[in-house]
Amino acid sequence: MRLVASIASWLPWIKGILPHSVLLGGKAAELYYFSILEKPAPSLLVKETVLGVERGGKSLKAFHEHLVHQGFQRKMVMGSLREKPMPLYHREDLGFLEFRCPDKGKLKNPYLEGLSAIPDPWVNLLLEDPHVVELKYVGQRYSVRIPQTGRFILINGLQIRTHKRSNLEVQYHASQCLVLILYLLVLHEELREETLNDLVQVKPALLIREFQQNLKENGPGTAVWEGAQNFFLELFPQVKAVQLTSWYWKFLPSLSKVLIEQKTGG
């Protein structure tokens, strides 16, 4: 169990960007434990630090220069699911720092001029009305923003889509996204309720339907589910596999209720 959030050691280095960014990925998932559940978080052993920003490029050039001054190097790294290298920041003792920003269409390399950020079609949703989590590290307090719970769950749910011909890398990525959903929702009614309440506000409804369909196609017995289940049971050895399948069969109808509430206006 983590008594201190894994983002903590990064806070002195990224404090200048905190008011203008939202923490994403596994390090954000931990903070739902610290903030909403008010208890330690099981260690996800997440390597990457991911921040969502409203824009990259020249408007945030000063923070790019700050990172370089602090010993970070900009590197072009080939991602397993992308055709082109991705711009990341790296420091030997801290690891990789990644920025995501809204997709700006077909502009040529707009995210390499100034702060390097990766265009992402889902970031706009994750930046909407975030939670603020107060963290203390080495005697200083920091305000870290994380996405609304439902939006965080939804975006991970939209990424568990696979096809019959999906390669192992695609299946692994889908399993990792599903792990984050299980990590937050299987054992915590408070987070389930908050997620469903938030999803009622998310439009268009097509996104909720796609999330629901992805769960149906990657449920118990599939490779994606088995991969996520194995990792989850390593994190929570006291949990039985039947608890995950029980959650699954209860959660699918809950998404149907969300769609009904959206249609009827509550």
GROMACS .gro file of C-alpha atoms in nm:
model
  266
    1MET     CA    1   0.000   0.000   0.000
    2ARG     CA    2   0.121   0.349  -0.079
    3LEU     CA    3   0.111   0.586   0.217
    4VAL     CA    4   0.249   0.862  -0.009
    5ALA     CA    5   0.122   0.910  -0.365
    6SER     CA    6   0.372   0.810  -0.634
    7ILE     CA    7   0.334   1.154  -0.794
    8ALA     CA    8   0.479   1.312  -0.478
    9SER     CA    9   0.847   1.298  -0.577
   10TRP     CA   10   0.761   1.479  -0.903
   11LEU     CA   11   0.581   1.770  -0.740
   12PRO     CA   12   0.880   2.002  -0.677
   13TRP     CA   13   0.983   1.969  -1.042
   14ILE     CA   14   0.642   2.025  -1.201
   15LYS     CA   15   0.482   2.268  -0.954
   16GLY     CA   16   0.484   2.547  -1.213
   17ILE     CA   17   0.258   2.351  -1.449
   18LEU     CA   18   0.020   2.211  -1.185
   19PRO     CA   19  -0.234   2.499  -1.207
   20HIS     CA   20  -0.246   2.454  -1.587
   21SER     CA   21  -0.263   2.074  -1.607
   22VAL     CA   22  -0.455   1.764  -1.500
   23LEU     CA   23  -0.281   1.448  -1.384
   24LEU     CA   24  -0.377   1.143  -1.591
   25GLY     CA   25  -0.307   0.769  -1.602
   26GLY     CA   26  -0.224   0.535  -1.318
   27LYS     CA   27  -0.082   0.807  -1.094
   28ALA     CA   28  -0.416   0.984  -1.110
   29ALA     CA   29  -0.595   0.658  -1.024
   30GLU     CA   30  -0.402   0.642  -0.697
   31LEU     CA   31  -0.528   0.987  -0.601
   32TYR     CA   32  -0.892   0.877  -0.602
   33TYR     CA   33  -0.795   0.659  -0.306
   34PHE     CA   34  -0.619   0.945  -0.126
   35SER     CA   35  -0.893   1.202  -0.196
   36ILE     CA   36  -1.238   1.045  -0.229
   37LEU     CA   37  -1.177   0.726  -0.030
   38GLU     CA   38  -0.932   0.895   0.211
   39LYS     CA   39  -0.713   0.587   0.245
   40PRO     CA   40  -0.378   0.455   0.116
   41ALA     CA   41  -0.362   0.330  -0.242
   42PRO     CA   42  -0.249  -0.015  -0.354
   43SER     CA   43   0.074   0.030  -0.552
   44LEU     CA   44   0.016   0.026  -0.928
   45LEU     CA   45   0.391   0.051  -1.003
   46VAL     CA   46   0.319   0.299  -1.281
   47LYS     CA   47   0.634   0.413  -1.462
   48GLU     CA   48   0.510   0.706  -1.667
   49THR     CA   49   0.386   1.043  -1.543
   50VAL     CA   50   0.118   1.187  -1.772
   51LEU     CA   51  -0.022   1.540  -1.760
   52GLY     CA   52  -0.308   1.675  -1.969
   53VAL     CA   53  -0.281   2.037  -2.082
   54GLU     CA   54  -0.516   2.251  -2.288
   55ARG     CA   55  -0.243   2.327  -2.540
   56GLY     CA   56   0.120   2.252  -2.609
   57GLY     CA   57   0.356   2.446  -2.830
   58LYS     CA   58   0.479   2.803  -2.803
   59SER     CA   59   0.226   2.918  -2.543
   60LEU     CA   60   0.396   2.695  -2.284
   61LYS     CA   61   0.751   2.740  -2.406
   62ALA     CA   62   0.857   2.881  -2.067
   63PHE     CA   63   0.775   2.554  -1.895
   64HIS     CA   64   0.964   2.359  -2.160
   65GLU     CA   65   1.266   2.577  -2.085
   66HIS     CA   66   1.213   2.521  -1.711
   67LEU     CA   67   1.221   2.142  -1.761
   68VAL     CA   68   1.538   2.163  -1.970
   69HIS     CA   69   1.699   2.382  -1.702
   70GLN     CA   70   1.605   2.118  -1.442
   71GLY     CA   71   1.792   1.848  -1.631
   72PHE     CA   72   1.514   1.699  -1.846
   73GLN     CA   73   1.580   1.609  -2.207
   74ARG     CA   74   1.321   1.602  -2.483
   75LYS     CA   75   1.325   1.265  -2.654
   76MET     CA   76   1.132   1.121  -2.945
   77VAL     CA   77   1.015   0.776  -2.836
   78MET     CA   78   0.835   0.524  -3.053
   79GLY     CA   79   0.515   0.419  -2.878
   80SER     CA   80   0.393   0.063  -2.921
   81LEU     CA   81   0.051   0.176  -3.049
   82ARG     CA   82   0.161   0.471  -3.263
   83GLU     CA   83   0.307   0.493  -3.611
   84LYS     CA   84   0.522   0.796  -3.531
   85PRO     CA   85   0.763   0.873  -3.242
   86MET     CA   86   0.613   1.058  -2.946
   87PRO     CA   87   0.779   1.361  -2.780
   88LEU     CA   88   0.851   1.290  -2.413
   89TYR     CA   89   1.067   1.445  -2.143
   90HIS     CA   90   1.315   1.229  -1.955
   91ARG     CA   91   1.542   1.258  -1.655
   92GLU     CA   92   1.747   0.962  -1.541
   93ASP     CA   93   1.643   0.972  -1.174
   94LEU     CA   94   1.273   1.046  -1.235
   95GLY     CA   95   1.186   0.876  -1.562
   96PHE     CA   96   0.953   0.989  -1.839
   97LEU     CA   97   0.714   1.283  -1.829
   98GLU     CA   98   0.445   1.295  -2.096
   99PHE     CA   99   0.208   1.576  -2.190
  100ARG     CA  100  -0.124   1.518  -2.367
  101CYS     CA  101  -0.323   1.795  -2.532
  102PRO     CA  102  -0.632   1.818  -2.756
  103ASP     CA  103  -0.588   1.708  -3.115
  104LYS     CA  104  -0.549   2.011  -3.343
  105GLY     CA  105  -0.611   1.836  -3.671
  106LYS     CA  106  -0.355   1.815  -3.949
  107LEU     CA  107  -0.123   2.098  -3.846
  108LYS     CA  108   0.239   1.997  -3.900
  109ASN     CA  109   0.433   1.937  -3.576
  110PRO     CA  110   0.261   2.212  -3.371
  111TYR     CA  111   0.354   2.032  -3.046
  112LEU     CA  112   0.732   2.041  -3.095
  113GLU     CA  113   0.754   2.421  -3.090
  114GLY     CA  114   0.783   2.503  -2.723
  115LEU     CA  115   0.630   2.250  -2.481
  116SER     CA  116   0.613   1.907  -2.646
  117ALA     CA  117   0.272   1.747  -2.611
  118ILE     CA  118   0.103   1.452  -2.777
  119PRO     CA  119  -0.233   1.521  -2.950
  120ASP     CA  120  -0.502   1.306  -2.789
  121PRO     CA  121  -0.871   1.294  -2.892
  122TRP     CA  122  -0.992   1.229  -2.536
  123VAL     CA  123  -0.809   1.498  -2.341
  124ASN     CA  124  -1.086   1.758  -2.369
  125LEU     CA  125  -1.320   1.536  -2.166
  126LEU     CA  126  -1.055   1.469  -1.903
  127LEU     CA  127  -0.985   1.841  -1.860
  128GLU     CA  128  -1.350   1.927  -1.785
  129ASP     CA  129  -1.420   2.041  -1.427
  130PRO     CA  130  -1.143   1.842  -1.255
  131HIS     CA  131  -1.113   1.750  -0.886
  132VAL     CA  132  -0.846   1.924  -0.681
  133VAL     CA  133  -0.640   1.703  -0.447
  134GLU     CA  134  -0.419   1.859  -0.180
  135LEU     CA  135  -0.091   1.675  -0.125
  136LYS     CA  136   0.192   1.741   0.118
  137TYR     CA  137   0.550   1.653   0.031
  138VAL     CA  138   0.868   1.748   0.218
  139GLY     CA  139   0.688   2.012   0.418
  140GLN     CA  140   0.519   2.182   0.122
  141ARG     CA  141   0.159   2.162   0.005
  142TYR     CA  142   0.063   2.114  -0.359
  143SER     CA  143  -0.272   2.125  -0.538
  144VAL     CA  144  -0.299   1.852  -0.801
  145ARG     CA  145  -0.595   1.830  -1.037
  146ILE     CA  146  -0.735   1.494  -1.149
  147PRO     CA  147  -1.028   1.420  -1.385
  148GLN     CA  148  -1.386   1.375  -1.275
  149THR     CA  149  -1.421   1.008  -1.179
  150GLY     CA  150  -1.674   0.915  -1.446
  151ARG     CA  151  -1.474   1.079  -1.722
  152PHE     CA  152  -1.159   0.899  -1.609
  153ILE     CA  153  -1.339   0.563  -1.613
  154LEU     CA  154  -1.506   0.639  -1.947
  155ILE     CA  155  -1.184   0.728  -2.131
  156ASN     CA  156  -1.018   0.409  -2.009
  157GLY     CA  157  -1.330   0.217  -2.113
  158LEU     CA  158  -1.314   0.361  -2.464
  159GLN     CA  159  -0.960   0.223  -2.496
  160ILE     CA  160  -1.040  -0.141  -2.418
  161ARG     CA  161  -1.175  -0.195  -2.766
  162THR     CA  162  -1.008  -0.479  -2.955
  163HIS     CA  163  -1.072  -0.681  -3.271
  164LYS     CA  164  -1.023  -1.046  -3.361
  165ARG     CA  165  -0.695  -0.958  -3.532
  166SER     CA  166  -0.566  -0.725  -3.259
  167ASN     CA  167  -0.201  -0.795  -3.182
  168LEU     CA  168  -0.062  -0.860  -2.835
  169GLU     CA  169   0.038  -0.495  -2.783
  170VAL     CA  170  -0.318  -0.376  -2.846
  171GLN     CA  171  -0.457  -0.644  -2.613
  172TYR     CA  172  -0.204  -0.556  -2.343
  173HIS     CA  173  -0.292  -0.185  -2.364
  174ALA     CA  174  -0.663  -0.271  -2.340
  175SER     CA  175  -0.596  -0.489  -2.034
  176GLN     CA  176  -0.405  -0.206  -1.865
  177CYS     CA  177  -0.697   0.031  -1.923
  178LEU     CA  178  -0.939  -0.228  -1.786
  179VAL     CA  179  -0.717  -0.276  -1.479
  180LEU     CA  180  -0.762   0.092  -1.390
  181ILE     CA  181  -1.140   0.052  -1.408
  182LEU     CA  182  -1.133  -0.257  -1.186
  183TYR     CA  183  -0.882  -0.093  -0.952
  184LEU     CA  184  -1.127   0.187  -0.875
  185LEU     CA  185  -1.472   0.034  -0.906
  186VAL     CA  186  -1.478  -0.332  -0.802
  187LEU     CA  187  -1.434  -0.279  -0.427
  188HIS     CA  188  -1.562   0.076  -0.376
  189GLU     CA  189  -1.930   0.163  -0.387
  190GLU     CA  190  -1.851   0.533  -0.333
  191LEU     CA  191  -1.648   0.548  -0.652
  192ARG     CA  192  -1.909   0.349  -0.846
  193GLU     CA  193  -2.181   0.594  -0.744
  194GLU     CA  194  -1.966   0.895  -0.826
  195THR     CA  195  -1.874   0.745  -1.162
  196LEU     CA  196  -2.234   0.678  -1.262
  197ASN     CA  197  -2.350   1.022  -1.147
  198ASP     CA  198  -2.075   1.186  -1.350
  199LEU     CA  199  -2.146   0.977  -1.660
  200VAL     CA  200  -2.505   1.106  -1.669
  201GLN     CA  201  -2.357   1.450  -1.745
  202VAL     CA  202  -2.128   1.329  -2.026
  203LYS     CA  203  -2.242   1.384  -2.384
  204PRO     CA  204  -2.283   1.248  -2.643
  205ALA     CA  205  -2.455   0.933  -2.522
  206LEU     CA  206  -2.275   0.748  -2.800
  207LEU     CA  207  -1.961   0.748  -2.582
  208ILE     CA  208  -2.141   0.565  -2.300
  209ARG     CA  209  -2.280   0.311  -2.547
  210GLU     CA  210  -1.933   0.252  -2.690
  211PHE     CA  211  -1.792   0.200  -2.340
  212GLN     CA  212  -2.070  -0.047  -2.262
  213GLN     CA  213  -2.013  -0.234  -2.589
  214ASN     CA  214  -1.639  -0.254  -2.522
  215LEU     CA  215  -1.710  -0.413  -2.185
  216LYS     CA  216  -1.948  -0.663  -2.345
  217GLU     CA  217  -1.688  -0.764  -2.603
  218ASN     CA  218  -1.401  -0.789  -2.354
  219GLY     CA  219  -1.568  -0.945  -2.055
  220PRO     CA  220  -1.495  -1.266  -1.859
  221GLY     CA  221  -1.329  -1.533  -2.069
  222THR     CA  222  -1.162  -1.296  -2.316
  223ALA     CA  223  -0.787  -1.236  -2.333
  224VAL     CA  224  -0.826  -0.871  -2.229
  225TRP     CA  225  -1.033  -0.965  -1.925
  226GLU     CA  226  -0.800  -1.247  -1.818
  227GLY     CA  227  -0.497  -1.018  -1.842
  228ALA     CA  228  -0.664  -0.746  -1.636
  229GLN     CA  229  -0.802  -0.995  -1.384
  230ASN     CA  230  -0.461  -1.153  -1.324
  231PHE     CA  231  -0.302  -0.816  -1.258
  232PHE     CA  232  -0.590  -0.709  -1.032
  233LEU     CA  233  -0.567  -1.026  -0.823
  234GLU     CA  234  -0.196  -0.963  -0.773
  235LEU     CA  235  -0.283  -0.617  -0.636
  236PHE     CA  236  -0.565  -0.752  -0.420
  237PRO     CA  237  -0.476  -1.113  -0.326
  238GLN     CA  238  -0.763  -1.129  -0.077
  239VAL     CA  239  -1.018  -1.089  -0.359
  240LYS     CA  240  -1.169  -1.386  -0.543
  241ALA     CA  241  -1.214  -1.388  -0.921
  242VAL     CA  242  -1.589  -1.437  -0.873
  243GLN     CA  243  -1.609  -1.087  -0.718
  244LEU     CA  244  -1.485  -0.937  -1.043
  245THR     CA  245  -1.737  -1.123  -1.256
  246SER     CA  246  -2.013  -1.031  -1.010
  247TRP     CA  247  -1.917  -0.662  -1.040
  248TYR     CA  248  -1.910  -0.695  -1.419
  249TRP     CA  249  -2.266  -0.831  -1.449
  250LYS     CA  250  -2.397  -0.560  -1.218
  251PHE     CA  251  -2.209  -0.274  -1.383
  252LEU     CA  252  -2.334  -0.333  -1.737
  253PRO     CA  253  -2.701  -0.270  -1.640
  254SER     CA  254  -2.586   0.038  -1.448
  255LEU     CA  255  -2.457   0.185  -1.772
  256SER     CA  256  -2.795   0.114  -1.931
  257LYS     CA  257  -2.957   0.312  -1.649
  258VAL     CA  258  -2.720   0.601  -1.721
  259LEU     CA  259  -2.837   0.606  -2.083
  260ILE     CA  260  -3.201   0.606  -1.971
  261GLU     CA  261  -3.138   0.892  -1.730
  262GLN     CA  262  -2.967   1.091  -2.004
  263LYS     CA  263  -3.265   1.037  -2.236
  264THR     CA  264  -3.530   1.125  -1.979
  265GLY     CA  265  -3.338   1.407  -1.820
  266GLY     CA  266  -3.297   1.235  -1.481
   0.00000   0.00000   0.00000
